[in-house]
Amino acid sequence: MPELPEVEIRRQYLETSSLHQPINHIEVEDKKLLTTDYATLAQALTGRQFTGTRRTGKNLFVLTDDPAVIVHMHFGMTGDLEYYHSSLDRPRFARIVFEFANGFNLGFLCPRKFERVGLVDDIDAFLLRKKIGPDGLAISLDELTERIRRKKAFIKPVLLDQSVVAGLGNWIVDEVLFQAFIHPEQRADTLTDIQMRQLHQAIYLVLETAIRYEATYRDFPNNFLIHVREWDDSPYDDVEAHKFCPRCQTRIERSVVGGRTTFFCPKEQVIS
DNA sequence: AGCTATGTTAGATC
DNA sequence: TGATCTAACATAGC
């Protein structure tokens, strides 16, 4: 589920599996997944090698031995990477495959086709053009405060806005707001200095924790809200009974904010 | 069978 | 114009 931590895990995975191997061929099942036309992509990458990676928010960039050829990957809601050898092991949904000269393959798994791959020649220019803000792990308290205070919308959709701070998705924003004791519908421009400090700290805590546990939710600390969601695999009425705040045991509320399903503790996350 | 989904964005609306 | 909001996208899984 590719929010910033999952993309960071995929970056590390690609870095340890797929560098310094000449690319023989690129297989693309559905051209709609490409943001660069296939002929251009194939021509630019054939014979090249991946040499390193960069990440900003949910965007992964793969450098090659040609400084002007950089692959951009976005994992949408369900994208993943898998490095494999035999074509018999080709994973399901590997709709884009980078075939290396050594016989190994890097599959870009696109189960729901919300994923995108394309070429970029300048990362900074790309980020500017796409209005991607500072990475959630790198943003300072002052910059976060300045960017949030100029918005009047609810804090939750503001945190989901990649131009404000990059990398936070639906689950993580809920977790961050829970850890910071902030109601998802508090207006962004009304956050106090104390709340901003809590928010900044919570963003770092949640992202760091998720990366440390390799984004495996069930391993997260017990005081994380994420567990409320993880168990939500049976009909809502059935499961509501065990959704309680891990800190105060109040029943967790479920609503829709900014068009997304939202969980929060109605007792501890109040609008001030 | 019908509903929901982790993300992004075009187009509508304020 | 600019900010904000909504719906749609394509598909799998439950």
Short mmCIF file of C-alpha atoms in Angstrom, two decimals, chain A residues 40-259:
data_model
loop_
_atom_site.label_atom_id
_atom_site.label_comp_id
_atom_site.label_asym_id
_atom_site.label_seq_id
_atom_site.Cartn_x
_atom_site.Cartn_y
_atom_site.Cartn_z
CA THR A 40 11.12 6.32 -26.55
CA LEU A 41 11.31 4.41 -23.29
CA ALA A 42 12.72 1.28 -24.90
CA GLN A 43 15.26 3.22 -26.92
CA ALA A 44 16.46 5.21 -23.92
CA LEU A 45 16.79 2.22 -21.59
CA THR A 46 18.01 -0.62 -23.74
CA GLY A 47 21.67 -1.30 -22.97
CA ARG A 48 21.57 1.05 -19.96
CA GLN A 49 21.98 0.07 -16.33
CA PHE A 50 20.28 1.33 -13.21
CA THR A 51 22.86 3.07 -11.03
CA GLY A 52 20.98 4.49 -8.06
CA THR A 53 17.67 5.68 -6.66
CA ARG A 54 16.00 8.79 -5.25
CA ARG A 55 12.65 9.22 -3.56
CA THR A 56 10.44 12.20 -2.84
CA GLY A 57 7.13 11.46 -1.19
CA LYS A 58 5.51 8.60 -3.08
CA ASN A 59 7.67 9.14 -6.17
CA LEU A 60 10.57 6.83 -6.91
CA PHE A 61 13.28 7.83 -9.35
CA VAL A 62 15.76 5.33 -10.77
CA LEU A 63 18.99 6.78 -12.13
CA THR A 64 20.83 5.21 -15.04
CA ASP A 65 24.34 5.45 -16.45
CA ASP A 66 23.04 8.23 -18.67
CA PRO A 67 22.47 11.27 -16.42
CA ALA A 68 19.67 12.49 -18.68
CA VAL A 69 17.77 9.19 -18.49
CA ILE A 70 15.90 8.72 -15.23
CA VAL A 71 12.97 6.39 -14.71
CA HIS A 72 10.08 7.71 -12.66
CA MET A 73 7.83 5.21 -10.88
CA HIS A 74 4.58 5.86 -9.09
CA PHE A 75 2.92 2.94 -7.35
CA GLY A 76 -0.65 4.19 -7.29
CA MET A 77 -2.69 2.29 -4.74
CA THR A 78 -1.37 -1.22 -5.24
CA GLY A 79 1.92 -1.14 -7.13
CA ASP A 80 4.86 -3.30 -6.13
CA LEU A 81 8.24 -4.55 -7.34
CA GLU A 82 9.50 -8.10 -7.63
CA TYR A 83 12.91 -9.25 -8.81
CA TYR A 84 12.84 -12.77 -10.18
CA HIS A 85 14.79 -15.08 -12.44
CA SER A 86 12.87 -17.57 -14.48
CA SER A 87 9.94 -16.42 -16.56
CA LEU A 88 8.16 -19.34 -14.93
CA ASP A 89 8.37 -17.32 -11.71
CA ARG A 90 6.92 -14.23 -13.30
CA PRO A 91 4.65 -12.79 -10.63
CA ARG A 92 1.01 -12.08 -11.30
CA PHE A 93 0.33 -8.51 -12.49
CA ALA A 94 3.92 -7.92 -13.61
CA ARG A 95 2.60 -5.77 -16.41
CA ILE A 96 5.93 -3.97 -16.88
CA VAL A 97 9.11 -6.04 -16.81
CA PHE A 98 12.71 -4.83 -17.04
CA GLU A 99 14.69 -7.76 -18.43
CA PHE A 100 18.39 -7.76 -17.56
CA ALA A 101 21.25 -9.28 -19.50
CA ASN A 102 22.01 -11.70 -16.65
CA GLY A 103 18.64 -13.37 -17.06
CA PHE A 104 17.00 -11.75 -14.08
CA ASN A 105 13.96 -9.53 -14.29
CA LEU A 106 12.51 -6.64 -12.34
CA GLY A 107 8.73 -6.83 -12.46
CA PHE A 108 6.65 -3.74 -11.80
CA LEU A 109 3.40 -5.16 -10.48
CA CYS A 110 0.28 -3.24 -11.40
CA PRO A 111 -2.79 -5.09 -10.16
CA ARG A 112 -5.21 -2.16 -10.61
CA LYS A 113 -3.45 -0.21 -13.32
CA PHE A 114 -3.23 2.96 -11.25
CA GLU A 115 0.54 2.74 -11.41
CA ARG A 116 2.73 4.78 -13.77
CA VAL A 117 6.22 4.51 -15.24
CA GLY A 118 7.95 7.03 -17.46
CA LEU A 119 11.13 8.91 -18.24
CA VAL A 120 12.28 12.10 -16.57
CA ASP A 121 15.38 14.07 -17.46
CA ASP A 122 15.51 16.36 -14.44
CA ILE A 123 14.12 15.33 -11.06
CA ASP A 124 13.85 18.82 -9.61
CA ALA A 125 12.11 20.14 -12.69
CA PHE A 126 9.71 17.20 -12.56
CA LEU A 127 8.88 17.79 -8.90
CA LEU A 128 8.32 21.46 -9.58
CA ARG A 129 6.09 20.80 -12.56
CA LYS A 130 4.04 18.23 -10.64
CA LYS A 131 3.93 20.53 -7.62
CA ILE A 132 5.35 17.92 -5.27
CA GLY A 133 6.17 19.54 -1.93
CA PRO A 134 8.92 18.70 0.58
CA ASP A 135 9.25 15.07 1.63
CA GLY A 136 7.47 14.17 4.87
CA LEU A 137 10.69 12.95 6.44
CA ALA A 138 12.64 16.07 5.55
CA ILE A 139 10.25 18.95 6.15
CA SER A 140 11.07 21.29 9.04
CA LEU A 141 8.57 22.43 11.65
CA ASP A 142 8.71 25.99 10.34
CA GLU A 143 8.12 25.01 6.75
CA LEU A 144 5.30 22.66 7.69
CA THR A 145 3.67 25.39 9.78
CA GLU A 146 3.97 27.96 7.03
CA ARG A 147 2.50 25.64 4.40
CA ILE A 148 -0.40 24.43 6.52
CA ARG A 149 -1.40 27.80 7.98
CA ARG A 150 -2.13 29.26 4.56
CA LYS A 151 -4.82 26.65 3.93
CA LYS A 152 -8.39 26.94 5.17
CA ALA A 153 -9.57 23.42 4.38
CA PHE A 154 -9.85 20.60 6.90
CA ILE A 155 -6.45 19.46 8.13
CA LYS A 156 -6.92 15.94 6.79
CA PRO A 157 -7.27 16.80 3.09
CA VAL A 158 -4.49 19.37 3.50
CA LEU A 159 -2.13 16.66 4.74
CA LEU A 160 -3.16 14.43 1.84
CA ASP A 161 -2.25 17.22 -0.59
CA GLN A 162 1.14 16.23 -2.03
CA SER A 163 1.99 19.86 -2.78
CA VAL A 164 1.85 20.73 0.92
CA VAL A 165 3.94 17.82 2.20
CA ALA A 166 4.79 14.77 0.11
CA GLY A 167 4.26 11.16 1.03
CA LEU A 168 1.29 10.99 3.37
CA GLY A 169 -1.68 8.86 2.31
CA ASN A 170 -5.03 8.07 3.82
CA TRP A 171 -4.00 5.61 6.50
CA ILE A 172 -0.95 7.57 7.55
CA VAL A 173 -2.81 10.85 7.86
CA ASP A 174 -5.30 9.18 10.20
CA GLU A 175 -2.43 7.76 12.22
CA VAL A 176 -0.58 11.08 12.31
CA LEU A 177 -3.67 13.01 13.44
CA PHE A 178 -4.38 10.38 16.07
CA GLN A 179 -0.82 10.56 17.43
CA ALA A 180 -1.02 14.36 17.42
CA PHE A 181 -4.47 14.50 19.09
CA ILE A 182 -5.92 16.57 16.25
CA HIS A 183 -9.42 16.22 14.81
CA PRO A 184 -9.36 15.52 11.06
CA GLU A 185 -11.92 18.28 10.45
CA GLN A 186 -10.12 21.03 12.29
CA ARG A 187 -9.44 23.88 9.85
CA ALA A 188 -5.78 23.99 8.85
CA ASP A 189 -5.36 27.68 9.60
CA THR A 190 -6.60 27.26 13.18
CA LEU A 191 -3.88 24.89 14.38
CA THR A 192 -2.02 26.30 17.39
CA ASP A 193 1.75 26.31 17.70
CA ILE A 194 1.50 23.39 20.11
CA GLN A 195 -0.61 21.42 17.65
CA MET A 196 1.82 22.18 14.84
CA ARG A 197 4.68 20.88 16.94
CA GLN A 198 2.72 17.72 17.79
CA LEU A 199 1.79 17.29 14.15
CA HIS A 200 5.37 17.65 12.94
CA GLN A 201 6.58 15.18 15.54
CA ALA A 202 3.78 12.73 14.71
CA ILE A 203 4.56 12.79 10.99
CA TYR A 204 8.15 11.88 11.71
CA LEU A 205 7.21 9.24 14.27
CA VAL A 206 4.68 7.51 12.03
CA LEU A 207 6.86 7.54 8.92
CA GLU A 208 9.95 6.36 10.79
CA THR A 209 8.01 3.63 12.56
CA ALA A 210 6.44 2.40 9.33
CA ILE A 211 9.81 2.23 7.60
CA ARG A 212 11.43 0.53 10.58
CA TYR A 213 8.80 -2.23 10.50
CA GLU A 214 9.00 -2.35 6.71
CA ALA A 215 5.44 -1.15 6.49
CA THR A 216 4.11 -4.35 8.07
CA TYR A 217 1.18 -2.92 9.94
CA ARG A 218 0.60 -5.72 12.36
CA ASP A 219 4.08 -5.17 13.83
CA PHE A 220 3.41 -1.53 14.64
CA PRO A 221 3.30 -0.48 18.32
CA ASN A 222 0.09 -1.22 20.17
CA ASN A 223 -0.74 2.44 20.62
CA PHE A 224 -1.12 2.94 16.88
CA LEU A 225 -4.55 3.48 15.39
CA ILE A 226 -3.64 1.38 12.36
CA HIS A 227 -4.74 -1.78 14.15
CA VAL A 228 -8.30 -0.57 14.07
CA ARG A 229 -8.19 -0.77 10.29
CA GLU A 230 -6.22 -3.96 10.02
CA TRP A 231 -8.93 -5.97 11.64
CA ASP A 232 -11.61 -4.45 9.51
CA ASP A 233 -12.02 -7.42 7.26
CA SER A 234 -15.51 -8.44 8.15
CA PRO A 235 -18.78 -6.57 7.65
CA TYR A 236 -18.76 -3.24 9.43
CA ASP A 237 -21.60 -3.94 11.90
CA ASP A 238 -19.90 -7.10 12.94
CA VAL A 239 -16.53 -5.58 13.68
CA GLU A 240 -17.45 -2.23 15.13
CA ALA A 241 -17.50 -3.68 18.60
CA HIS A 242 -13.74 -4.13 18.75
CA LYS A 243 -12.69 -0.77 17.47
CA PHE A 244 -11.52 1.05 20.56
CA CYS A 245 -8.96 3.75 21.14
CA PRO A 246 -5.73 2.06 22.28
CA ARG A 247 -5.16 4.91 24.75
CA CYS A 248 -8.55 5.70 26.28
CA GLN A 249 -10.72 2.77 25.10
CA THR A 250 -13.33 5.08 23.63
CA ARG A 251 -15.07 3.64 20.58
CA ILE A 252 -13.27 4.81 17.45
CA GLU A 253 -15.43 6.82 15.11
CA ARG A 254 -15.56 6.16 11.40
CA SER A 255 -16.58 8.88 8.98
CA VAL A 256 -15.77 10.34 5.57
CA VAL A 257 -13.53 13.41 5.37
CA GLY A 258 -12.38 14.82 2.06
CA GLY A 259 -14.02 11.88 0.35
#
